[in-house]
């Protein structure tokens, strides 16, 4: 009788443990999942159209509103000239005025932010966009193209400028190398590869359909 009683206590303890683990797994799963049926905004900066292509792939897969950031005073076409100008803007913390104005930005729950890496930093136009809007309580999802040097501190800057937002895992992929005259590369096999990687990223952040 004593052995039966001990077995019953042990069995109940195991059931309680399994139940707790199950609840913990559900909780972790819910935290990882992207909110469903939310209003989505996709905002991007693109000079050589590589980031624009990734933004388009995202838009084709999840819908939402797609917006390209434009400046009141566009950057020069010459590569060296824009590198020098952006370096000065980063050094002085200058935020270039935006021509783009998004109405009713409060209605969006999830905001994808796309940009290339410029000087290992977040492009000044995206800094302007983040600085002039309040994203408290929103979900921010960064995505990036770069010349092979990585994201630099761009994702960290997104977090810094969105302190009250939920930041999900970002996406990055190699685009063109403008310094070497290699501009738009997101076409053909490269675009197909990018689409595959974007869908894999969606699965990780809970956005796959």
mmCIF file of C-alpha atoms in Angstrom:
data_model
loop_
_atom_site.group_PDB
_atom_site.id
_atom_site.type_symbol
_atom_site.label_atom_id
_atom_site.label_comp_id
_atom_site.label_asym_id
_atom_site.label_seq_id
_atom_site.Cartn_x
_atom_site.Cartn_y
_atom_site.Cartn_z
ATOM 1 C CA UNK A 1 0.000 0.000 0.000
ATOM 2 C CA UNK A 2 2.879 2.312 0.885
ATOM 3 C CA UNK A 3 4.576 1.588 -2.458
ATOM 4 C CA UNK A 4 1.330 2.367 -4.307
ATOM 5 C CA UNK A 5 1.007 5.658 -2.451
ATOM 6 C CA UNK A 6 4.595 6.632 -3.305
ATOM 7 C CA UNK A 7 3.995 5.727 -6.945
ATOM 8 C CA UNK A 8 0.872 7.918 -7.046
ATOM 9 C CA UNK A 9 2.799 10.883 -5.620
ATOM 10 C CA UNK A 10 5.600 10.363 -8.145
ATOM 11 C CA UNK A 11 3.124 10.047 -11.043
ATOM 12 C CA UNK A 12 1.340 13.294 -10.075
ATOM 13 C CA UNK A 13 4.674 15.100 -9.816
ATOM 14 C CA UNK A 14 5.619 13.961 -13.337
ATOM 15 C CA UNK A 15 2.270 15.126 -14.751
ATOM 16 C CA UNK A 16 2.701 18.527 -13.074
ATOM 17 C CA UNK A 17 6.203 18.886 -14.512
ATOM 18 C CA UNK A 18 5.065 17.961 -18.021
ATOM 19 C CA UNK A 19 2.180 20.403 -17.791
ATOM 20 C CA UNK A 20 4.525 23.208 -16.719
ATOM 21 C CA UNK A 21 6.944 22.461 -19.566
ATOM 22 C CA UNK A 22 4.098 22.465 -22.066
ATOM 23 C CA UNK A 23 2.879 25.858 -20.860
ATOM 24 C CA UNK A 24 6.432 27.227 -21.027
ATOM 25 C CA UNK A 25 6.837 25.986 -24.608
ATOM 26 C CA UNK A 26 3.566 27.603 -25.653
ATOM 27 C CA UNK A 27 4.623 30.861 -24.024
ATOM 28 C CA UNK A 28 8.005 30.835 -25.799
ATOM 29 C CA UNK A 29 6.324 30.045 -29.102
ATOM 30 C CA UNK A 30 3.896 32.928 -28.725
ATOM 31 C CA UNK A 31 6.743 35.321 -27.903
ATOM 32 C CA UNK A 32 8.619 34.282 -31.043
ATOM 33 C CA UNK A 33 5.629 34.573 -33.361
ATOM 34 C CA UNK A 34 5.040 37.723 -35.349
ATOM 35 C CA UNK A 35 1.642 39.265 -34.579
ATOM 36 C CA UNK A 36 -0.938 38.017 -37.094
ATOM 37 C CA UNK A 37 -3.433 40.135 -39.027
ATOM 38 C CA UNK A 38 -1.542 43.330 -38.283
ATOM 39 C CA UNK A 39 -1.139 46.454 -40.382
ATOM 40 C CA UNK A 40 2.294 46.264 -41.987
ATOM 41 C CA UNK A 41 4.494 49.093 -43.277
ATOM 42 C CA UNK A 42 7.637 48.439 -45.320
ATOM 43 C CA UNK A 43 9.940 51.474 -45.485
ATOM 44 C CA UNK A 44 13.270 51.392 -47.275
ATOM 45 C CA UNK A 45 16.238 53.402 -48.530
ATOM 46 C CA UNK A 46 17.852 52.146 -51.729
ATOM 47 C CA UNK A 47 20.544 53.692 -53.926
ATOM 48 C CA UNK A 48 21.354 50.832 -56.311
ATOM 49 C CA UNK A 49 17.933 49.110 -56.088
ATOM 50 C CA UNK A 50 19.214 46.016 -54.256
ATOM 51 C CA UNK A 51 17.433 46.936 -51.009
ATOM 52 C CA UNK A 52 14.407 47.930 -53.097
ATOM 53 C CA UNK A 53 14.300 44.403 -54.537
ATOM 54 C CA UNK A 54 14.370 42.821 -51.068
ATOM 55 C CA UNK A 55 11.598 45.214 -49.986
ATOM 56 C CA UNK A 56 9.584 44.064 -52.984
ATOM 57 C CA UNK A 57 10.099 40.400 -52.102
ATOM 58 C CA UNK A 58 8.889 41.072 -48.567
ATOM 59 C CA UNK A 59 5.872 42.964 -49.900
ATOM 60 C CA UNK A 60 4.967 40.144 -52.313
ATOM 61 C CA UNK A 61 5.016 37.621 -49.465
ATOM 62 C CA UNK A 62 3.231 39.501 -46.669
ATOM 63 C CA UNK A 63 1.517 42.486 -48.271
ATOM 64 C CA UNK A 64 1.308 45.793 -46.440
ATOM 65 C CA UNK A 65 2.202 49.320 -47.536
ATOM 66 C CA UNK A 66 5.478 49.791 -49.411
ATOM 67 C CA UNK A 67 7.236 53.175 -49.167
ATOM 68 C CA UNK A 68 10.640 54.385 -50.407
ATOM 69 C CA UNK A 69 12.228 57.179 -48.386
ATOM 70 C CA UNK A 70 13.148 60.227 -50.460
ATOM 71 C CA UNK A 71 15.134 63.274 -49.407
ATOM 72 C CA UNK A 72 14.211 66.912 -49.935
ATOM 73 C CA UNK A 73 17.739 67.336 -51.303
ATOM 74 C CA UNK A 74 18.776 64.096 -53.043
ATOM 75 C CA UNK A 75 22.304 62.764 -52.673
ATOM 76 C CA UNK A 76 24.751 63.268 -55.570
ATOM 77 C CA UNK A 77 25.043 60.535 -58.176
ATOM 78 C CA UNK A 78 28.836 60.380 -57.928
ATOM 79 C CA UNK A 79 29.935 57.610 -55.566
ATOM 80 C CA UNK A 80 32.860 59.466 -53.957
ATOM 81 C CA UNK A 81 30.742 62.582 -53.480
ATOM 82 C CA UNK A 82 28.004 60.692 -51.637
ATOM 83 C CA UNK A 83 30.573 58.837 -49.500
ATOM 84 C CA UNK A 84 32.101 62.162 -48.415
ATOM 85 C CA UNK A 85 28.698 63.722 -47.740
ATOM 86 C CA UNK A 86 27.414 60.786 -45.698
ATOM 87 C CA UNK A 87 30.670 60.680 -43.694
ATOM 88 C CA UNK A 88 30.182 64.356 -42.752
ATOM 89 C CA UNK A 89 26.528 63.775 -41.852
ATOM 90 C CA UNK A 90 27.478 60.857 -39.596
ATOM 91 C CA UNK A 91 30.284 62.867 -38.000
ATOM 92 C CA UNK A 92 28.015 65.835 -37.216
ATOM 93 C CA UNK A 93 24.873 63.757 -36.471
ATOM 94 C CA UNK A 94 23.078 65.662 -39.221
ATOM 95 C CA UNK A 95 19.626 64.308 -40.072
ATOM 96 C CA UNK A 96 18.746 65.101 -43.697
ATOM 97 C CA UNK A 97 15.171 66.404 -44.170
ATOM 98 C CA UNK A 98 12.841 63.873 -45.758
ATOM 99 C CA UNK A 99 10.542 64.534 -48.683
ATOM 100 C CA UNK A 100 8.579 61.403 -47.778
ATOM 101 C CA UNK A 101 5.788 61.866 -45.265
ATOM 102 C CA UNK A 102 3.767 58.844 -44.167
ATOM 103 C CA UNK A 103 0.235 59.730 -43.102
ATOM 104 C CA UNK A 104 -1.390 57.930 -40.170
ATOM 105 C CA UNK A 105 1.764 56.060 -39.234
ATOM 106 C CA UNK A 106 0.114 55.245 -35.895
ATOM 107 C CA UNK A 107 -2.160 52.729 -37.643
ATOM 108 C CA UNK A 108 0.754 50.406 -38.430
ATOM 109 C CA UNK A 109 1.620 47.656 -35.952
ATOM 110 C CA UNK A 110 4.620 46.093 -37.716
ATOM 111 C CA UNK A 111 7.249 48.188 -39.498
ATOM 112 C CA UNK A 112 9.924 46.687 -41.729
ATOM 113 C CA UNK A 113 12.946 48.974 -42.175
ATOM 114 C CA UNK A 114 15.209 48.338 -45.178
ATOM 115 C CA UNK A 115 18.561 49.963 -45.879
ATOM 116 C CA UNK A 116 22.068 49.388 -47.234
ATOM 117 C CA UNK A 117 25.140 49.681 -45.014
ATOM 118 C CA UNK A 118 26.799 53.063 -45.570
ATOM 119 C CA UNK A 119 30.185 53.571 -43.924
ATOM 120 C CA UNK A 120 29.390 50.631 -41.608
ATOM 121 C CA UNK A 121 26.458 52.640 -40.258
ATOM 122 C CA UNK A 122 22.719 53.143 -40.684
ATOM 123 C CA UNK A 123 22.082 55.557 -43.584
ATOM 124 C CA UNK A 124 21.248 59.101 -42.389
ATOM 125 C CA UNK A 125 17.818 59.120 -44.137
ATOM 126 C CA UNK A 126 16.753 56.109 -42.041
ATOM 127 C CA UNK A 127 18.060 57.854 -38.917
ATOM 128 C CA UNK A 128 15.854 60.811 -39.873
ATOM 129 C CA UNK A 129 12.822 58.567 -40.268
ATOM 130 C CA UNK A 130 13.357 56.850 -36.911
ATOM 131 C CA UNK A 131 14.051 60.126 -35.121
ATOM 132 C CA UNK A 132 10.966 61.964 -36.351
ATOM 133 C CA UNK A 133 8.440 59.217 -35.563
ATOM 134 C CA UNK A 134 7.264 57.544 -32.375
ATOM 135 C CA UNK A 135 7.319 53.747 -32.585
ATOM 136 C CA UNK A 136 6.439 52.983 -28.991
ATOM 137 C CA UNK A 137 4.766 49.580 -28.696
ATOM 138 C CA UNK A 138 5.333 48.703 -32.355
ATOM 139 C CA UNK A 139 7.233 45.759 -33.797
ATOM 140 C CA UNK A 140 10.298 46.770 -35.820
ATOM 141 C CA UNK A 141 11.908 44.373 -38.311
ATOM 142 C CA UNK A 142 15.169 45.547 -39.971
ATOM 143 C CA UNK A 143 16.510 44.210 -43.268
ATOM 144 C CA UNK A 144 19.755 45.080 -44.996
ATOM 145 C CA UNK A 145 21.870 44.740 -48.120
ATOM 146 C CA UNK A 146 25.593 45.406 -48.067
ATOM 147 C CA UNK A 147 28.781 45.148 -50.096
ATOM 148 C CA UNK A 148 30.024 42.136 -48.173
ATOM 149 C CA UNK A 149 31.202 43.961 -45.068
ATOM 150 C CA UNK A 150 28.095 43.182 -43.042
ATOM 151 C CA UNK A 151 25.642 45.358 -41.162
ATOM 152 C CA UNK A 152 28.181 47.391 -39.176
ATOM 153 C CA UNK A 153 26.364 49.022 -36.261
ATOM 154 C CA UNK A 154 23.187 49.652 -38.263
ATOM 155 C CA UNK A 155 20.955 47.157 -36.419
ATOM 156 C CA UNK A 156 22.211 48.448 -33.061
ATOM 157 C CA UNK A 157 21.334 51.989 -34.157
ATOM 158 C CA UNK A 158 17.809 50.864 -35.052
ATOM 159 C CA UNK A 159 17.449 49.507 -31.499
ATOM 160 C CA UNK A 160 18.901 52.682 -30.005
ATOM 161 C CA UNK A 161 16.494 54.915 -31.931
ATOM 162 C CA UNK A 162 13.489 52.661 -31.147
ATOM 163 C CA UNK A 163 13.913 52.050 -27.394
ATOM 164 C CA UNK A 164 10.247 51.329 -26.728
ATOM 165 C CA UNK A 165 9.712 48.992 -29.672
ATOM 166 C CA UNK A 166 9.938 45.246 -30.035
ATOM 167 C CA UNK A 167 12.854 44.532 -32.390
ATOM 168 C CA UNK A 168 12.792 41.208 -34.227
ATOM 169 C CA UNK A 169 15.698 39.356 -35.827
ATOM 170 C CA UNK A 170 16.957 41.290 -38.816
ATOM 171 C CA UNK A 171 17.801 40.050 -42.300
ATOM 172 C CA UNK A 172 20.972 40.810 -44.258
ATOM 173 C CA UNK A 173 22.330 39.757 -47.641
ATOM 174 C CA UNK A 174 25.182 40.812 -49.893
ATOM 175 C CA UNK A 175 24.169 43.172 -52.674
ATOM 176 C CA UNK A 176 26.342 45.127 -55.085
ATOM 177 C CA UNK A 177 29.765 46.664 -54.468
ATOM 178 C CA UNK A 178 29.291 50.226 -55.687
ATOM 179 C CA UNK A 179 32.889 51.101 -54.877
ATOM 180 C CA UNK A 180 33.958 48.609 -57.553
ATOM 181 C CA UNK A 181 31.263 49.668 -59.989
ATOM 182 C CA UNK A 182 29.056 46.641 -59.255
ATOM 183 C CA UNK A 183 25.593 48.081 -58.730
ATOM 184 C CA UNK A 184 22.313 46.191 -59.153
ATOM 185 C CA UNK A 185 22.787 42.433 -58.648
ATOM 186 C CA UNK A 186 19.427 41.258 -57.261
ATOM 187 C CA UNK A 187 18.237 39.601 -60.464
ATOM 188 C CA UNK A 188 18.207 36.154 -62.017
ATOM 189 C CA UNK A 189 19.733 33.459 -59.796
ATOM 190 C CA UNK A 190 20.704 36.049 -57.189
ATOM 191 C CA UNK A 191 17.078 37.131 -56.787
ATOM 192 C CA UNK A 192 15.886 33.519 -56.541
ATOM 193 C CA UNK A 193 18.478 32.889 -53.831
ATOM 194 C CA UNK A 194 17.372 36.050 -52.021
ATOM 195 C CA UNK A 195 13.714 34.978 -52.152
ATOM 196 C CA UNK A 196 14.622 31.636 -50.591
ATOM 197 C CA UNK A 197 16.606 33.291 -47.802
ATOM 198 C CA UNK A 198 13.827 35.791 -47.104
ATOM 199 C CA UNK A 199 11.307 32.955 -46.745
ATOM 200 C CA UNK A 200 13.657 31.116 -44.368
ATOM 201 C CA UNK A 201 13.926 34.332 -42.339
ATOM 202 C CA UNK A 202 10.134 34.644 -42.290
ATOM 203 C CA UNK A 203 9.935 31.149 -40.805
ATOM 204 C CA UNK A 204 12.365 32.095 -38.027
ATOM 205 C CA UNK A 205 10.404 35.215 -37.066
ATOM 206 C CA UNK A 206 6.985 33.609 -37.430
ATOM 207 C CA UNK A 207 5.915 35.325 -40.652
ATOM 208 C CA UNK A 208 5.551 32.319 -42.973
ATOM 209 C CA UNK A 209 2.084 31.719 -44.374
#
